[in-house]
PDB file of C-alpha atoms in Angstrom:
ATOM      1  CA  UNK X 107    -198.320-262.739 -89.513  1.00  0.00           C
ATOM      2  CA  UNK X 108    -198.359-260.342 -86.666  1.00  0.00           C
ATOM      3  CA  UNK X 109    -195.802-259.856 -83.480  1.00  0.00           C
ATOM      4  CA  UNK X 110    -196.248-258.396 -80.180  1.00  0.00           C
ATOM      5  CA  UNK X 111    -194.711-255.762 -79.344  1.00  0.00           C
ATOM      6  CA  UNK X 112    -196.051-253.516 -76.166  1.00  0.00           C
ATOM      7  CA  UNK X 113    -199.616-253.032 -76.644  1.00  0.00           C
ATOM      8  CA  UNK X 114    -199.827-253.214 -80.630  1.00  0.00           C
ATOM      9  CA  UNK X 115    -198.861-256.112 -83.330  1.00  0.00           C
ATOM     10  CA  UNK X 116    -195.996-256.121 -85.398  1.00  0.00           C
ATOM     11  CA  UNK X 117    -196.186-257.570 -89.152  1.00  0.00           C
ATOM     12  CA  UNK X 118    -192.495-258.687 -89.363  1.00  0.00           C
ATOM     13  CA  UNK X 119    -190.866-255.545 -89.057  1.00  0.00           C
ATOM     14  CA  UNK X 120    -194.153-253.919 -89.000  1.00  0.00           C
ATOM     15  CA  UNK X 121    -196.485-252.731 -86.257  1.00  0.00           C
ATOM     16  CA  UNK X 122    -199.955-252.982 -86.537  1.00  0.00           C
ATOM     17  CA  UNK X 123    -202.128-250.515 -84.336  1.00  0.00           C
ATOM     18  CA  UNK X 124    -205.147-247.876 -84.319  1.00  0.00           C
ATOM     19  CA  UNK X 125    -205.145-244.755 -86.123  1.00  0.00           C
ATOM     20  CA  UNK X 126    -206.282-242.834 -83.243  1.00  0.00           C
ATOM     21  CA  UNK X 127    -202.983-244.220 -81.240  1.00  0.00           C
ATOM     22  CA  UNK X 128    -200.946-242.013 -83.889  1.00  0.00           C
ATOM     23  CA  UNK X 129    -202.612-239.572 -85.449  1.00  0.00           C
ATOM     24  CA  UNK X 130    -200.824-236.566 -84.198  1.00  0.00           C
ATOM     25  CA  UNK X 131    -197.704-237.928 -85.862  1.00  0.00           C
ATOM     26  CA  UNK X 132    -194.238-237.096 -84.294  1.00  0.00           C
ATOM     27  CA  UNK X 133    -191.895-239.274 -83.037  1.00  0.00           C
ATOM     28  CA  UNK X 134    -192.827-242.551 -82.110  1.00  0.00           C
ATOM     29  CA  UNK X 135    -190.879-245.892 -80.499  1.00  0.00           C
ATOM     30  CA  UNK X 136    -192.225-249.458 -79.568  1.00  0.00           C
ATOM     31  CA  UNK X 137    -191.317-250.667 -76.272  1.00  0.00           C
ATOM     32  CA  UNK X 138    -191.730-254.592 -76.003  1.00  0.00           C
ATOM     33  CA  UNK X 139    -192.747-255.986 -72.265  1.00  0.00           C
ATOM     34  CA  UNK X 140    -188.952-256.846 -71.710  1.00  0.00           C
ATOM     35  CA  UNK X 141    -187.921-253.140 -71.972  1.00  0.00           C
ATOM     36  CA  UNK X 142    -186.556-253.240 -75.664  1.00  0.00           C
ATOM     37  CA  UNK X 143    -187.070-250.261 -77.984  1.00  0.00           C
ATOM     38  CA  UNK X 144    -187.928-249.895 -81.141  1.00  0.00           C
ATOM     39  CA  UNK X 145    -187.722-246.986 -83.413  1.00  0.00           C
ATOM     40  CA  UNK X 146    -190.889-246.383 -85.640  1.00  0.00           C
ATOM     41  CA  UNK X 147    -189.107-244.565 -89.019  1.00  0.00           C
ATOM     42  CA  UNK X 148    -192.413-244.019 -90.915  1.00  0.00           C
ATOM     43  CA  UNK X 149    -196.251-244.804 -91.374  1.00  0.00           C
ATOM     44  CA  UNK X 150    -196.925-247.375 -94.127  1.00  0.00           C
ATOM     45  CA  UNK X 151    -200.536-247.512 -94.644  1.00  0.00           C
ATOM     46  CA  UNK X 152    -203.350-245.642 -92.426  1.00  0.00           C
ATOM     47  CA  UNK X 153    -207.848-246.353 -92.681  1.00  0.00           C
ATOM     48  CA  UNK X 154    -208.647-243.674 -90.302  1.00  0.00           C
ATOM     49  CA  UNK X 155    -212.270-244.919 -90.698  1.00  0.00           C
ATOM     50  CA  UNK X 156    -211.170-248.309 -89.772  1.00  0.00           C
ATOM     51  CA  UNK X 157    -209.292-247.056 -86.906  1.00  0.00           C
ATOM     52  CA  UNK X 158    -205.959-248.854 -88.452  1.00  0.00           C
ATOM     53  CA  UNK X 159    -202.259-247.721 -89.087  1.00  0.00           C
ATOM     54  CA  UNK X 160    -198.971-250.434 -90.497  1.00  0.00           C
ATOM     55  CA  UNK X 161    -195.901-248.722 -89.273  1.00  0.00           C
ATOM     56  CA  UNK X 162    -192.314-249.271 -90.471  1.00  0.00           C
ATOM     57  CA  UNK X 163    -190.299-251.029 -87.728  1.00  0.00           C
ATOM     58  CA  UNK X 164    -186.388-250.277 -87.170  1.00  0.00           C
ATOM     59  CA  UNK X 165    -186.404-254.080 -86.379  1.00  0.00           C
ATOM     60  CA  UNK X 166    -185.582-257.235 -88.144  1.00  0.00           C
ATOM     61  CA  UNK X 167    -186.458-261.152 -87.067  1.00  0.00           C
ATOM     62  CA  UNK X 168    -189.101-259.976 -84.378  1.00  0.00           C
ATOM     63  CA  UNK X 169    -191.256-262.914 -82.919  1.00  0.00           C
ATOM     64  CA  UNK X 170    -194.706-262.698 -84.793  1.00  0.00           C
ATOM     65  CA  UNK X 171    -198.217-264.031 -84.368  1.00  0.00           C
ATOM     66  CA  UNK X 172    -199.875-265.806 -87.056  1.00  0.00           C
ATOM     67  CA  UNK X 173    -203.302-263.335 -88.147  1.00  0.00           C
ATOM     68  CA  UNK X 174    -206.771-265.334 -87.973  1.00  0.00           C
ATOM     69  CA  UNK X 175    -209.685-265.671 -89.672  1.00  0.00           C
ATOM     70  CA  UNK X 176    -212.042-262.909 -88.275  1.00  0.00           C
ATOM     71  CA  UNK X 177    -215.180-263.960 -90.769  1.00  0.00           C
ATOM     72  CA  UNK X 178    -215.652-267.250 -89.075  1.00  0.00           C
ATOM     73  CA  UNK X 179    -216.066-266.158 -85.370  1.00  0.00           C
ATOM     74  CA  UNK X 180    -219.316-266.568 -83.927  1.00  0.00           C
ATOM     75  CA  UNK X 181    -220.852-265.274 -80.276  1.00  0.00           C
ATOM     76  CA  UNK X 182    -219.504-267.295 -77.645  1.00  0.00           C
ATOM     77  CA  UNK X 183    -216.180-267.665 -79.075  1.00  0.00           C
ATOM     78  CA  UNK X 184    -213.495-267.639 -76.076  1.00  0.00           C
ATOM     79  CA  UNK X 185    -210.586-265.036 -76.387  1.00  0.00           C
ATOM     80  CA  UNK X 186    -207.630-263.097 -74.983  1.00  0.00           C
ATOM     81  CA  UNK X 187    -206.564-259.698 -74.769  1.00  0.00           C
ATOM     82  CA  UNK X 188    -202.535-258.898 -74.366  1.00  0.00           C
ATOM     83  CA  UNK X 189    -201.399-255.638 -73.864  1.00  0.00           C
ATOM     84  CA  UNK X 190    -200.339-252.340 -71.580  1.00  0.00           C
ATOM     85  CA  UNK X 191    -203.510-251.163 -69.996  1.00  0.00           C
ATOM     86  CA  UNK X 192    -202.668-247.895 -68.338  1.00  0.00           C
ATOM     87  CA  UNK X 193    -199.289-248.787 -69.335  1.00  0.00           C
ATOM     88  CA  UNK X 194    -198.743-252.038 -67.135  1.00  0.00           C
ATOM     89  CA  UNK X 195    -197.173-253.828 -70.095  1.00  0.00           C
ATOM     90  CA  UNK X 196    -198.039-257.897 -70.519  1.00  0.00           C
ATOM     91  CA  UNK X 197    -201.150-257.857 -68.910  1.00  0.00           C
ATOM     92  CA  UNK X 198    -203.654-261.075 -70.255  1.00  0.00           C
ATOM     93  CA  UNK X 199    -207.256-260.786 -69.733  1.00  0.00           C
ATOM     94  CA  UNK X 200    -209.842-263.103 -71.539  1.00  0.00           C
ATOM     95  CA  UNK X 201    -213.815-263.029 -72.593  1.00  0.00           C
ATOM     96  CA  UNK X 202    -215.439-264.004 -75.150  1.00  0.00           C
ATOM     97  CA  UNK X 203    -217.209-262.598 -78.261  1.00  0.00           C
ATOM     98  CA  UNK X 204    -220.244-261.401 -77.525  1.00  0.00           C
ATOM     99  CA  UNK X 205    -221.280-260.019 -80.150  1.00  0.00           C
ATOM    100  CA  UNK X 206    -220.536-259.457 -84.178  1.00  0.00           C
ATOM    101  CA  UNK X 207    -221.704-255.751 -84.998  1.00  0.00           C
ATOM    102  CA  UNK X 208    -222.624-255.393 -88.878  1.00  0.00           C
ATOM    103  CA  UNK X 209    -224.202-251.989 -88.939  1.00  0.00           C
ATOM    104  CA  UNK X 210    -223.748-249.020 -90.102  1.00  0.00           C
ATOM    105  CA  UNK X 211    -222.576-246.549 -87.909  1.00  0.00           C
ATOM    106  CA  UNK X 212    -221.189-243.438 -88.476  1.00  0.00           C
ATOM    107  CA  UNK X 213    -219.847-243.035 -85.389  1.00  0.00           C
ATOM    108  CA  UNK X 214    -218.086-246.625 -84.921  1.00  0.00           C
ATOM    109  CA  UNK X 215    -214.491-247.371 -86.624  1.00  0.00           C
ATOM    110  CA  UNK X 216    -214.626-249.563 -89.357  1.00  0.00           C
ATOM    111  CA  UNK X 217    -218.561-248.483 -90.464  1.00  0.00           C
ATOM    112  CA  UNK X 218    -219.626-250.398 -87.164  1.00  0.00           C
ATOM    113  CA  UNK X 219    -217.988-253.638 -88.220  1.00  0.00           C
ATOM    114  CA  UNK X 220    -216.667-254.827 -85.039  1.00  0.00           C
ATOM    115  CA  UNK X 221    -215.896-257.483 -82.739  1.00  0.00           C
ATOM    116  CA  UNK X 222    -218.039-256.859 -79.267  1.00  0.00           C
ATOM    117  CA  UNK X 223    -215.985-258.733 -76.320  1.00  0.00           C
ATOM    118  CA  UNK X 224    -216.136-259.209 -72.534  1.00  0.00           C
ATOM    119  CA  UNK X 225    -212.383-259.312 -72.196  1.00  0.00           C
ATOM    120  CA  UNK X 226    -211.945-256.433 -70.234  1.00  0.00           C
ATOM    121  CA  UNK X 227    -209.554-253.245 -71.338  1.00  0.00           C
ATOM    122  CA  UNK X 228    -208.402-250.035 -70.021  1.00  0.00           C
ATOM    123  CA  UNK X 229    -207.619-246.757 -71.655  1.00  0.00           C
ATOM    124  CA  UNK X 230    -203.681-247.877 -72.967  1.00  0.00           C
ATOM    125  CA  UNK X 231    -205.296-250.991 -74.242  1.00  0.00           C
ATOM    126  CA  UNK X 232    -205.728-249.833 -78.054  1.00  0.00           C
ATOM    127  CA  UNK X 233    -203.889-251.723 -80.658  1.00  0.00           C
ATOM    128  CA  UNK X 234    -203.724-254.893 -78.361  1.00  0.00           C
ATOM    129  CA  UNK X 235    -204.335-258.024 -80.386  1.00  0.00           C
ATOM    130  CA  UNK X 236    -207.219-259.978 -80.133  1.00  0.00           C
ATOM    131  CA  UNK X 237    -206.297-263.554 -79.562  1.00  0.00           C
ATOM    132  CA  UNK X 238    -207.851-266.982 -79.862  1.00  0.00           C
ATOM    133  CA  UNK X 239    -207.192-269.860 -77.855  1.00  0.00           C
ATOM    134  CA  UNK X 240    -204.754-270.562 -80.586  1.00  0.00           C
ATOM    135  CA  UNK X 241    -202.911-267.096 -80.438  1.00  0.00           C
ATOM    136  CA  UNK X 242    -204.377-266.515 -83.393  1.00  0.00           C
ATOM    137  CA  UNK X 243    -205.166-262.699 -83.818  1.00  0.00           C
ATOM    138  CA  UNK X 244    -208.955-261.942 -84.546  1.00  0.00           C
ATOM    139  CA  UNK X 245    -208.821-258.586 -84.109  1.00  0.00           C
ATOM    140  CA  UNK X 246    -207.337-254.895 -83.100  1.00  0.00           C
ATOM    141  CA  UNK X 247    -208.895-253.663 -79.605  1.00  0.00           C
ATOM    142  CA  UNK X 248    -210.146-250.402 -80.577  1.00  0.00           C
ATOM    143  CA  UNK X 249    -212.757-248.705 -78.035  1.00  0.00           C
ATOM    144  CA  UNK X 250    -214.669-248.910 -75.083  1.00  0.00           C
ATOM    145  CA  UNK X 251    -218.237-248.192 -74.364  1.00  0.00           C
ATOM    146  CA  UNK X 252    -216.358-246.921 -70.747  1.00  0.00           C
ATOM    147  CA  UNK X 253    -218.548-245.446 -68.819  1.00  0.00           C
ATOM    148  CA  UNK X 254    -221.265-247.164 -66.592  1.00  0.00           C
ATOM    149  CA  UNK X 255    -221.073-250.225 -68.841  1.00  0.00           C
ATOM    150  CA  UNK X 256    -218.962-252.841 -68.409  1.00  0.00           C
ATOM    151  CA  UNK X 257    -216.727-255.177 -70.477  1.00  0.00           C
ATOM    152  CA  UNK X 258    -218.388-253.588 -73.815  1.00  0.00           C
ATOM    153  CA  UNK X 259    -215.323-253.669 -75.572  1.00  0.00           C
ATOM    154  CA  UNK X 260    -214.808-253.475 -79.798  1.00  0.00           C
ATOM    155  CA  UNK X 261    -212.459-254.822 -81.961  1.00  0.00           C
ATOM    156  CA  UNK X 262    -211.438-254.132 -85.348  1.00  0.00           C
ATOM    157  CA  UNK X 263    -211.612-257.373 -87.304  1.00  0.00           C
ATOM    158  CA  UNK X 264    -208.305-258.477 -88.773  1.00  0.00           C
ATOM    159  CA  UNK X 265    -209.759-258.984 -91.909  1.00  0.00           C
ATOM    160  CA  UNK X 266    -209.655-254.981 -92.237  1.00  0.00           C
ATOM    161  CA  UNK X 267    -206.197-255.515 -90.715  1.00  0.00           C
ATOM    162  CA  UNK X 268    -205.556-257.771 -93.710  1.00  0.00           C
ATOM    163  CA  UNK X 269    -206.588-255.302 -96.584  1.00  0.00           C
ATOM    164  CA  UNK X 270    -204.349-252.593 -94.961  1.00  0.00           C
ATOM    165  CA  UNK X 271    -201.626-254.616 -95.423  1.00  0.00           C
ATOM    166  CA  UNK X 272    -202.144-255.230 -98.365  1.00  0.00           C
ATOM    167  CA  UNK X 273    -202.162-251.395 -99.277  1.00  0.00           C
ATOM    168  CA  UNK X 274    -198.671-251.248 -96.965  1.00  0.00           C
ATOM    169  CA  UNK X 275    -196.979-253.565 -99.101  1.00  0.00           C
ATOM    170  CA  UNK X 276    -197.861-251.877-102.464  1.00  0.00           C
ATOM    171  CA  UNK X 277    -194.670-249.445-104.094  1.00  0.00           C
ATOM    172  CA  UNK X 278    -195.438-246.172-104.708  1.00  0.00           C
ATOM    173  CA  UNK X 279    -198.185-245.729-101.373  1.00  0.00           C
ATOM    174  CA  UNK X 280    -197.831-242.626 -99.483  1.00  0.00           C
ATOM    175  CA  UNK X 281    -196.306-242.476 -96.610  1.00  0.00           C
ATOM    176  CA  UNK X 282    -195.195-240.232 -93.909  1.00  0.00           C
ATOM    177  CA  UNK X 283    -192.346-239.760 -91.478  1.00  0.00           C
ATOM    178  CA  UNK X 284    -193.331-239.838 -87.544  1.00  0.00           C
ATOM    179  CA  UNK X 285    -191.978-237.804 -84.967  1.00  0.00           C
ATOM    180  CA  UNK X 286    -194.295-237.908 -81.928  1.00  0.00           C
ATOM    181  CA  UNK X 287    -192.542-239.846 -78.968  1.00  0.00           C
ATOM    182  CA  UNK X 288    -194.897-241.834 -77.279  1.00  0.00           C
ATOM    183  CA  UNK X 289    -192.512-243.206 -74.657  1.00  0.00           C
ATOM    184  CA  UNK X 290    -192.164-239.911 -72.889  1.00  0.00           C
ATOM    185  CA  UNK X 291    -194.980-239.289 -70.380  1.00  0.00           C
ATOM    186  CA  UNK X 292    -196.775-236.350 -72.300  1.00  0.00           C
ATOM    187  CA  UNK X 293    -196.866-239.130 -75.104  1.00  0.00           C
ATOM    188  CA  UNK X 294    -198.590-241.551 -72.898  1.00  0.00           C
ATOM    189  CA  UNK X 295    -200.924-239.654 -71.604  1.00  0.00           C
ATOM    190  CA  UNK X 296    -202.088-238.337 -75.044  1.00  0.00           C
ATOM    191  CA  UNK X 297    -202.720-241.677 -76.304  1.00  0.00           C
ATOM    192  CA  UNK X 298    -204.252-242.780 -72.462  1.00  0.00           C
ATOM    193  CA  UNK X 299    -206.419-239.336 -72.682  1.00  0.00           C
ATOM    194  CA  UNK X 300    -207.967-239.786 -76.074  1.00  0.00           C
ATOM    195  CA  UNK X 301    -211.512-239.229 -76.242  1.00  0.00           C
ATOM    196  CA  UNK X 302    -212.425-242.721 -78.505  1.00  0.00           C
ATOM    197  CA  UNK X 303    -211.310-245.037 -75.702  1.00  0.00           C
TER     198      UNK X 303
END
């Protein structure tokens, strides 16, 4: 099960987002649509290849989403985006699939296993859930083609989503403090600024 919370999901007292949103570590807080902040205390699980990072909530009894079944989506598929596009939290925009990419690319997260959607996204868009009409999550918004194309947009599929937290919830994984603060505006505009999306 998955919660939103700003532009990322939240597995109970867990957020759900793309590696590339916190790679540079350092202090980092959640800030849900309604202005409430939450504290991130330390990274659970992280697939840099898969673009995908759990993160340890200082939350309890957050609303959630229910996760989706990623394997059974098929072209044509209609969807939803929710998120903070260049930071203008709640914003809903819907597509559908387009396409399901299955090849190998060594450029693409997740070895080029992605969702391809027409919902359209901004830079501040990564980590947003991919809904279905259900509010099911489908999958992680991860890039952009950006750009002269438009609405080419990728998501990680939540089955990937699924095995991370899997590895999250096992004792004894690694994991390591954060300290990068990405509600201050030098924060932002790293994540906004970063070359993948």
């Amino acid at each position: 099960s998955a919660c939103l919370v700003g532009s990322e999901m939240c597995i109970r007292d867990r957020l759900a987002t793309n590696h590339h949103v916190i790679k540079k570590g350092g202090t980092i807080e959640a800030i849900t649509e309604q202005g409430a902040t939450f504290r991130v205390t330390r990274v659970l699980a992280e697939d840099p290849e898969a673009d995908l990072a759990i993160l340890q909530l200082d939350a309890r009894n957050l609303s959630f989403l229910q996760m989706g079944d990623s394997a059974a989506i098929a072209p044509g598929k209609r969807v939803a985006v929710y998120g903070s596009p260049v930071g203008l939290a709640g914003t809903l925009s819907e597509g559908i699939i387009s396409a399901i990419r299955r090849e190998p690319a060594e450029r693409l997260p997740n070895n080029g296993e992605l969702l391809q959607t027409t919902a359209p996204v901004s830079p501040g868009s990564s980590g947003s859930p991919l809904l279905d009409a259900d509010g099911n999550v489908l999958g992680i918004i991860t890039l952009s083609s950006g750009g002269r194309a438009q609405n080419i947009n990728f998501a990680v599929p939540v089955q990937a989503l699924r095995s991370l937290k899997v590895r999250a919830g096992t004792p004894g994984l690694s994991a390591r403090e954060t300290h990068t603060d990405l509600s201050t505006p030098e924060g932002k505009d790293d994540a906004i600024a970063d070359t993948r999306f």
